[in-house]
Coordinates of C-alpha atoms and ligand atoms in Angstrom, one line a residue:
M1 CA -107.5 217.1 2.1
N2 CA -109.6 215.2 5.0
T3 CA -112.0 213.2 3.4
I4 CA -114.9 211.1 5.4
E5 CA -117.8 208.9 4.0
A6 CA -121.1 210.4 4.5
N7 CA -125.0 208.5 4.8
F8 CA -127.5 210.1 2.7
D9 CA -130.6 208.4 4.0
G10 CA -133.8 208.1 1.8
L11 CA -136.8 209.5 3.5
V12 CA -140.0 207.2 3.7
G13 CA -142.5 208.9 1.4
P14 CA -146.5 209.2 2.7
T15 CA -147.3 206.0 1.1
H16 CA -145.4 203.8 2.5
N17 CA -147.6 200.2 2.6
Y18 CA -146.8 196.7 2.2
A19 CA -148.0 195.2 -1.2
G20 CA -145.7 192.1 -1.4
L21 CA -144.4 193.6 -4.4
A22 CA -141.0 192.2 -4.4
F23 CA -140.7 188.3 -5.1
G24 CA -137.7 187.0 -3.5
N25 CA -137.6 189.5 -0.4
V26 CA -139.1 187.0 2.1
A27 CA -140.5 190.0 4.3
S28 CA -142.3 191.6 1.7
A29 CA -144.1 188.4 1.1
R30 CA -145.0 187.5 4.6
N31 CA -146.5 191.1 5.3
A32 CA -148.2 191.7 2.0
E33 CA -151.3 193.6 2.3
K34 CA -150.7 194.0 6.7
P35 CA -151.5 197.9 7.2
S36 CA -148.5 199.9 7.4
N37 CA -148.0 203.0 9.5
P38 CA -146.1 205.7 7.3
R39 CA -146.0 208.2 9.8
A40 CA -143.9 205.7 12.4
A41 CA -141.8 204.7 9.0
A42 CA -140.4 208.1 8.4
R43 CA -139.9 208.9 11.9
Q44 CA -137.9 206.0 12.5
G45 CA -135.9 206.6 9.3
L46 CA -135.2 210.2 11.0
A47 CA -134.2 208.6 14.2
K48 CA -132.0 206.4 12.6
M49 CA -130.3 209.7 11.2
K50 CA -130.3 211.5 14.3
L51 CA -128.4 208.7 15.7
L52 CA -125.7 208.9 13.2
M53 CA -126.1 212.9 13.0
D54 CA -124.9 212.5 16.9
L55 CA -122.0 209.9 16.2
G56 CA -120.3 212.8 13.8
V57 CA -120.8 211.0 11.1
A58 CA -122.0 213.2 7.9
Q59 CA -125.7 212.5 7.5
G60 CA -127.4 213.9 4.4
V61 CA -131.2 213.4 3.1
L62 CA -132.9 212.2 0.1
P63 CA -136.1 212.7 -0.8
P64 CA -138.9 210.0 -1.5
Q65 CA -140.7 210.0 -5.0
E66 CA -143.8 211.2 -5.9
R67 CA -147.0 208.6 -5.3
P68 CA -149.4 207.0 -6.7
H69 CA -147.2 208.0 -9.7
I70 CA -150.0 209.0 -12.6
P71 CA -148.0 209.5 -15.0
T72 CA -147.1 205.8 -15.2
L73 CA -150.8 205.1 -14.9
K74 CA -151.4 207.3 -17.8
R75 CA -148.8 206.0 -19.9
L76 CA -150.2 202.1 -19.1
G77 CA -153.8 203.4 -20.6
F78 CA -155.8 204.9 -17.6
S79 CA -156.9 208.5 -18.5
G80 CA -159.3 211.1 -16.9
R81 CA -159.1 213.2 -14.1
D82 CA -156.7 212.0 -11.4
A83 CA -159.3 210.7 -9.1
D84 CA -161.2 208.9 -11.9
I85 CA -157.8 207.5 -13.1
L86 CA -157.1 205.9 -9.2
H87 CA -160.7 204.5 -9.3
K88 CA -160.4 202.9 -12.7
V89 CA -157.0 201.4 -11.8
K90 CA -157.8 199.7 -8.1
R91 CA -161.2 198.1 -9.8
D92 CA -159.4 197.1 -13.1
A93 CA -155.7 196.5 -12.2
P94 CA -155.3 196.6 -8.6
G95 CA -151.4 195.2 -8.9
L96 CA -150.5 198.6 -11.1
L97 CA -152.1 200.3 -8.6
A98 CA -149.8 199.0 -5.8
A99 CA -146.5 199.2 -7.9
A100 CA -147.5 202.9 -8.8
S101 CA -147.9 203.6 -5.4
S102 CA -144.8 202.1 -3.5
A103 CA -142.8 204.1 -1.4
S104 CA -139.9 202.3 -2.4
S105 CA -137.5 204.8 -3.5
M106 CA -137.1 205.3 0.5
W107 CA -134.2 202.1 -0.2
V108 CA -131.4 204.3 -1.1
A109 CA -129.1 201.6 -1.6
N110 CA -130.7 200.8 -4.3
A111 CA -131.0 204.3 -6.0
A112 CA -127.5 204.3 -7.6
T113 CA -123.7 203.1 -7.5
V114 CA -121.2 205.7 -6.0
S115 CA -117.6 205.6 -7.0
P116 CA -115.7 208.7 -5.0
S117 CA -113.0 211.0 -6.5
P118 CA -109.8 209.0 -5.0
D119 CA -111.1 206.0 -7.6
T120 CA -112.1 207.7 -10.7
P121 CA -109.2 209.0 -13.2
D122 CA -111.4 212.8 -13.6
R123 CA -111.0 212.8 -9.9
K124 CA -114.8 213.8 -9.4
V125 CA -117.6 211.5 -7.7
H126 CA -119.4 209.5 -10.3
F127 CA -123.1 208.5 -9.9
T128 CA -124.9 205.9 -12.1
P129 CA -128.7 206.0 -11.3
A130 CA -129.6 201.7 -10.7
N131 CA -132.1 201.0 -13.5
L132 CA -134.0 198.2 -11.3
C133 CA -135.4 197.0 -13.9
G134 CA -136.5 193.6 -12.0
N135 CA -139.2 194.7 -10.7
L136 CA -142.0 197.4 -12.2
H137 CA -142.5 199.1 -8.7
R138 CA -138.8 199.7 -8.8
A139 CA -138.7 200.3 -12.2
L140 CA -140.4 203.5 -12.2
E141 CA -137.5 205.1 -9.8
P142 CA -134.4 206.0 -11.9
E143 CA -135.5 208.6 -13.9
V144 CA -136.7 210.8 -10.7
T145 CA -133.8 209.2 -8.9
A146 CA -131.3 210.9 -11.4
R147 CA -133.1 214.6 -11.2
I148 CA -132.6 213.9 -7.5
L149 CA -129.3 212.9 -7.4
K150 CA -128.1 216.0 -9.7
A151 CA -130.4 218.6 -7.1
V152 CA -128.7 216.9 -4.2
F153 CA -124.8 217.0 -5.9
P154 CA -125.5 219.8 -8.2
D155 CA -122.0 221.2 -8.8
R156 CA -120.3 219.4 -12.5
R157 CA -116.8 220.4 -11.3
H158 CA -117.2 217.9 -8.5
F159 CA -119.9 215.6 -9.5
H160 CA -120.5 213.3 -12.6
H161 CA -123.7 211.7 -12.9
H162 CA -124.1 209.1 -15.5
P163 CA -127.9 207.9 -17.3
P164 CA -129.3 204.4 -15.7
L165 CA -128.2 201.8 -17.7
P166 CA -131.1 200.6 -20.2
P167 CA -133.7 198.9 -18.8
Q168 CA -132.8 195.5 -20.1
A169 CA -133.3 192.1 -18.1
T170 CA -129.5 191.1 -19.2
L171 CA -128.7 194.6 -17.6
G172 CA -130.7 194.7 -14.6
D173 CA -128.7 196.8 -11.9
E174 CA -129.7 197.3 -8.4
G175 CA -126.9 199.8 -7.4
A176 CA -124.8 200.2 -4.2
A177 CA -126.4 197.3 -2.3
N178 CA -124.0 195.0 -4.6
H179 CA -121.0 196.9 -4.5
T180 CA -118.6 197.6 -1.5
R181 CA -115.3 199.5 -1.6
L182 CA -112.4 198.3 1.0
C183 CA -109.8 201.0 1.7
W184 CA -107.1 201.9 4.0
T185 CA -108.6 205.5 4.3
Y186 CA -111.6 207.1 2.5
G187 CA -109.4 209.5 0.6
A188 CA -107.2 206.9 -0.9
P189 CA -108.0 205.0 -3.5
G190 CA -110.0 201.7 -3.0
L191 CA -111.0 198.7 -3.9
E192 CA -114.3 198.5 -5.5
I193 CA -116.2 195.2 -5.3
F194 CA -119.1 194.0 -7.2
V195 CA -121.2 191.7 -6.3
Y196 CA -123.6 190.0 -9.0
G197 CA -126.1 187.4 -8.7
K198 CA -126.6 187.0 -12.7
G199 CA -123.5 185.8 -14.9
D200 CA -122.3 184.2 -17.5
E201 CA -124.2 180.6 -19.3
E202 CA -121.6 178.7 -17.0
D203 CA -122.1 180.6 -13.9
P204 CA -124.7 178.7 -11.1
T205 CA -128.0 180.3 -10.8
P206 CA -130.5 180.4 -8.3
Q207 CA -133.7 177.8 -8.5
K208 CA -136.2 179.7 -6.8
Y209 CA -135.9 183.2 -6.6
P210 CA -134.7 185.7 -9.4
A211 CA -131.1 187.2 -9.0
R212 CA -131.5 190.5 -9.7
Q213 CA -127.9 192.4 -10.1
T214 CA -126.1 191.1 -13.1
R215 CA -122.5 191.0 -14.0
A216 CA -122.7 192.9 -17.4
A217 CA -124.5 195.6 -15.3
A218 CA -121.8 195.4 -13.0
E219 CA -118.9 195.7 -15.7
A220 CA -121.2 199.0 -17.6
V221 CA -120.8 200.5 -14.7
A222 CA -117.7 200.5 -13.7
R223 CA -116.2 201.3 -17.4
L224 CA -118.8 204.2 -16.9
H225 CA -116.8 205.3 -13.5
G226 CA -113.6 204.9 -15.4
L227 CA -112.2 202.2 -12.6
D228 CA -109.0 201.0 -12.4
P229 CA -109.1 197.2 -13.8
E230 CA -106.3 196.5 -11.2
R231 CA -108.5 197.6 -7.8
T232 CA -112.2 196.4 -9.5
C233 CA -113.6 193.0 -9.1
F234 CA -116.8 191.6 -9.8
V235 CA -117.7 188.5 -7.6
Q236 CA -120.4 186.3 -7.6
Q237 CA -123.0 185.9 -5.0
N238 CA -124.0 182.2 -4.0
P239 CA -127.2 181.4 -5.7
A240 CA -128.1 179.3 -2.6
V241 CA -128.4 182.1 -0.7
V242 CA -130.8 183.8 -3.0
D243 CA -133.0 181.2 -2.9
Q244 CA -133.0 181.2 0.8
G245 CA -134.2 185.2 0.4
V246 CA -130.8 187.0 0.4
F247 CA -132.0 189.2 -2.7
H248 CA -129.3 191.9 -2.3
N249 CA -125.6 191.1 -1.6
D250 CA -125.8 193.8 1.5
V251 CA -128.4 191.2 3.3
I252 CA -125.3 188.9 3.2
A253 CA -122.1 190.9 3.4
V254 CA -121.3 194.6 4.9
G255 CA -117.9 196.2 4.5
N256 CA -116.5 199.8 5.6
R257 CA -112.5 201.0 5.3
E258 CA -110.4 197.7 5.5
L259 CA -112.7 195.4 7.1
L260 CA -115.3 192.8 5.5
L261 CA -118.1 191.3 7.4
Y262 CA -119.6 188.5 5.4
H263 CA -121.7 184.9 6.3
E264 CA -119.4 182.1 5.2
Q265 CA -122.3 181.2 2.5
A266 CA -122.1 184.6 0.9
F267 CA -120.4 184.6 -2.1
V268 CA -119.7 181.2 -4.6
D269 CA -115.7 181.4 -3.8
D270 CA -114.9 183.9 -1.0
N271 CA -111.3 182.3 -0.7
A272 CA -110.7 184.4 -4.1
L273 CA -112.3 187.5 -2.8
R274 CA -109.8 187.6 0.3
D275 CA -106.8 187.0 -1.7
W276 CA -107.7 189.3 -4.2
V277 CA -108.3 192.0 -1.2
A278 CA -104.9 190.9 0.4
A279 CA -103.0 191.7 -2.5
R280 CA -104.1 194.9 -3.1
L281 CA -105.3 196.7 0.0
Q282 CA -102.3 199.1 0.5
G283 CA -101.6 200.7 3.3
A284 CA -103.7 198.7 6.2
E285 CA -104.2 195.1 6.4
P286 CA -107.6 193.9 5.8
V287 CA -109.3 192.6 8.3
F288 CA -112.4 189.6 7.2
V289 CA -114.9 188.8 9.6
E290 CA -116.4 185.3 8.4
I291 CA -119.6 184.6 10.4
P292 CA -120.3 180.9 10.2
A293 CA -123.4 179.1 9.7
T294 CA -123.3 177.5 13.0
D295 CA -122.9 180.6 14.5
V296 CA -125.7 182.1 12.5
S297 CA -127.7 180.5 9.8
V298 CA -128.3 182.4 6.5
E299 CA -132.1 182.1 7.6
E300 CA -131.3 183.9 10.9
A301 CA -129.2 186.4 9.4
V302 CA -132.1 187.1 6.8
K303 CA -135.0 187.6 9.5
S304 CA -132.5 189.4 11.7
Y305 CA -130.8 191.4 8.7
L306 CA -127.3 191.3 10.9
F307 CA -125.3 192.1 7.5
N308 CA -127.8 194.7 7.1
S309 CA -126.1 196.8 9.5
Q310 CA -124.2 199.9 8.9
I311 CA -120.6 200.1 9.8
V312 CA -119.4 203.2 10.2
C313 CA -116.7 205.4 11.3
A314 CA -117.0 208.2 13.9
P315 CA -114.4 211.1 13.9
D316 CA -112.3 209.3 15.7
G317 CA -112.1 206.5 13.5
A318 CA -113.5 204.1 15.8
M319 CA -116.2 201.7 13.9
H320 CA -119.6 201.4 15.1
M321 CA -122.6 199.7 13.9
I322 CA -125.9 200.0 13.4
V323 CA -128.1 197.2 13.7
A324 CA -131.7 196.7 13.6
Q325 CA -133.9 195.9 16.4
E326 CA -134.8 192.7 14.9
C327 CA -130.9 191.4 15.9
E328 CA -131.3 192.0 19.7
E329 CA -134.5 189.7 19.5
S330 CA -132.2 186.8 18.1
D331 CA -130.3 185.4 20.9
R332 CA -128.0 183.7 18.6
V333 CA -127.3 187.0 16.7
W334 CA -127.2 189.1 19.7
E335 CA -124.3 186.5 21.3
C336 CA -122.3 187.1 17.6
L337 CA -122.6 190.5 18.0
Q338 CA -121.5 190.8 21.5
R339 CA -118.6 188.6 20.6
L340 CA -117.6 190.9 17.8
V341 CA -117.1 193.9 19.9
K342 CA -115.4 191.8 22.2
D343 CA -112.8 190.4 20.3
R344 CA -110.0 192.8 19.6
A345 CA -109.0 191.4 16.3
N346 CA -111.8 193.7 14.4
P347 CA -112.5 197.5 14.8
I348 CA -116.0 197.6 16.0
R349 CA -116.2 199.4 18.7
Q350 CA -120.0 199.7 19.6
I351 CA -123.4 198.6 19.0
H352 CA -126.5 200.8 18.5
V353 CA -130.2 199.6 17.9
A354 CA -132.1 201.2 15.7
D355 CA -136.1 200.3 15.5
L356 CA -136.8 200.2 11.8
R357 CA -140.0 197.9 11.9
Q358 CA -141.8 199.5 9.3
S359 CA -139.1 199.2 6.8
M360 CA -137.9 195.8 8.1
N361 CA -141.5 194.6 7.6
N362 CA -140.6 195.3 3.6
G363 CA -137.2 194.0 3.7
G364 CA -135.4 197.1 3.9
G365 CA -133.0 197.5 7.1
P366 CA -129.9 200.1 8.2
A367 CA -128.1 199.9 4.9
C368 CA -130.8 199.7 2.9
L369 CA -132.0 203.3 3.8
R370 CA -128.8 204.4 3.2
L371 CA -126.3 205.2 0.1
R372 CA -122.9 205.8 0.9
V373 CA -120.7 208.8 -0.7
A374 CA -117.0 209.4 0.4
L375 CA -116.7 213.3 -0.3
N376 CA -113.7 215.6 0.6
E377 CA -113.8 219.0 2.0
N378 CA -114.4 220.8 -1.3
E379 CA -116.7 218.1 -2.1
R380 CA -118.8 218.3 1.1
A381 CA -118.8 222.2 0.0
A382 CA -120.3 221.8 -3.1
V383 CA -123.6 219.4 -1.4
N384 CA -126.5 221.0 -1.8
P385 CA -126.2 222.7 1.4
Q386 CA -130.0 222.1 2.4
C387 CA -129.8 218.4 2.0
W388 CA -127.6 217.9 5.3
L389 CA -129.4 216.8 8.3
A390 CA -128.7 219.2 11.1
P391 CA -130.7 219.7 14.4
E392 CA -132.6 222.4 13.3
R393 CA -133.8 220.7 9.6
L394 CA -134.2 217.4 11.5
T395 CA -137.2 219.2 13.6
Q396 CA -138.8 221.0 10.8
L397 CA -138.4 217.5 8.8
V398 CA -139.9 215.9 12.1
N399 CA -143.1 218.3 12.2
W400 CA -143.1 217.8 8.6
V401 CA -144.0 214.2 8.8
D402 CA -146.3 215.1 11.3
L403 CA -148.3 217.5 9.7
H404 CA -148.5 215.5 6.5
Y405 CA -148.5 211.8 7.0
R406 CA -151.1 209.6 8.0
D407 CA -150.7 206.5 11.0
R408 CA -152.5 204.2 9.0
L409 CA -152.6 202.9 5.5
A410 CA -154.0 199.9 3.8
F411 CA -154.7 199.1 -0.1
E412 CA -157.9 200.5 -0.4
D413 CA -156.2 204.1 0.4
L414 CA -154.0 204.1 -2.2
A415 CA -156.5 204.9 -4.6
D416 CA -157.8 207.6 -2.3
P417 CA -157.6 211.0 -4.0
L418 CA -156.6 213.2 -0.8
L419 CA -154.2 210.6 -0.2
L420 CA -152.4 212.0 -3.7
D421 CA -153.2 215.7 -2.4
E422 CA -151.9 215.2 0.5
S423 CA -149.0 213.2 -0.7
R424 CA -148.3 216.0 -3.5
T425 CA -148.5 218.9 -0.6
A426 CA -146.4 217.5 1.5
L427 CA -143.3 216.7 -1.3
D428 CA -144.1 220.4 -2.5
R429 CA -143.1 221.6 0.7
L430 CA -140.1 219.2 1.3
T431 CA -138.4 220.1 -2.3
R432 CA -138.1 223.9 -0.5
I433 CA -137.0 222.4 3.0
L434 CA -134.3 220.6 1.2
G435 CA -133.8 223.4 -1.9
I436 CA -133.9 221.1 -4.3
G437 CA -136.0 222.7 -6.8
S438 CA -139.1 221.4 -8.8
V439 CA -138.0 217.3 -9.2
Y440 CA -141.3 216.2 -9.4
D441 CA -143.7 215.6 -12.3
F442 CA -146.8 217.4 -10.8
Q443 CA -144.6 220.6 -10.5
R444 CA -143.3 220.4 -13.8
Ligands
SUG501 O1 -136.3 196.4 -3.6 N1 -138.7 196.3 -0.9 C1 -137.4 196.4 -1.5 C2 -136.4 196.2 -0.4 C3 -135.4 196.6 -0.7 C4 -134.1 196.6 0.1 N2 -132.7 197.1 -0.1 C5 -131.7 196.2 0.0 N3 -131.7 195.4 0.5 N4 -130.6 197.4 -0.3 C6 -136.9 195.6 -2.5 O2 -137.2 194.1 -2.3 C7 -140.8 195.9 -1.1 C8 -142.6 196.7 -1.5 C9 -143.6 195.4 -0.8 O3 -144.2 195.0 -0.9 O4 -144.7 196.5 -0.7 C10 -139.8 196.0 -1.6 O5 -139.7 196.7 -2.7

């Protein structure tokens, strides 16, 4: 049965803004409090989805979350009508207003960890929403993420949904951004590689920025998904790169099928990882492409998000790499990419440049915006059909963005009761476009 890897992208929500909320994410800090353009952000995301769709890749859409999230503000003690709540939180606790208003759910590489059916004992696709407990604005996501995933992948004969792990610091889980699957063909059992920042007492730890992903969380997810221990490994991210702004492994490494592209400083022990993969990958020789720091420094990698590129297979099997425009703007990174496509020792055949500036300014590149789900034909047919991108749906979504999104948003605007109304109206319509029912609190 033909198994492909689908990409589900998070749609940027109407409150996309720059609030400097993500400590350790240098772009988020750098752009704190600059005005944003939610309409352009959503359009850029849709343009990337179109690029993938045009390449023949199965492309799906995941809706954004409801923000500002009034139920959270109520839980934090604010009361009254919605407009009063917004007024009071802005006056008394502006940081909470920012956290409750973030459009961070767009970065769906952090929505969940997914194990496809060839890897699981019950031959179902397993999903565990990430608890994202290291940052308040992101810790608000998992409950609704779980609802959304169930609405997009509803059929219990094919899809197994686990609840997020308990939101405890020792179980910090950031989802697929720290998870890579290697295989010779998507339908064959794969090797699942979990990369963590925080492990045992003896493991080295970053000194400046937090390590968000814990080994304990990765192990729990692997257990829940029933993964074969022989085909699952846990490797530590180099703490020195976390301290340089690599808050997720997908900022320093990316895999696709038999290919692993990574920076030489990505892992504590890349030799051990390579040996482990080489001893287990069946059906194909693994291809390791290690980029030395002399070609691209960690700083340059973080700035350009070279390793946050998407590497995808077109229907003919050829690999395409979707890179952020910032890669083209860096001479060293662009030269490195030119060398990559010319070098026949790796399967990457073409580079595509995407303008994702609005998301990039918050530290979210091409790969952050997508959740990969390998699906066989029956599973594909069991996905909520309206969540697949097709030319008509794309037009509908572009029109929807143009109708409902503002082209400028600054911090003061987050307390505007009209913004809350606009966002709810937009999301209510979106649930009809995507046919996902009432997933939002304001609809219940
Ligand atoms: O969690 N930025 C996100 C970016 C997530 C990128 N995802 C992956 N690498 N997979 C984060 O750091 C910034 C929000 C703000 O500052 O307004 C933010 O949350």
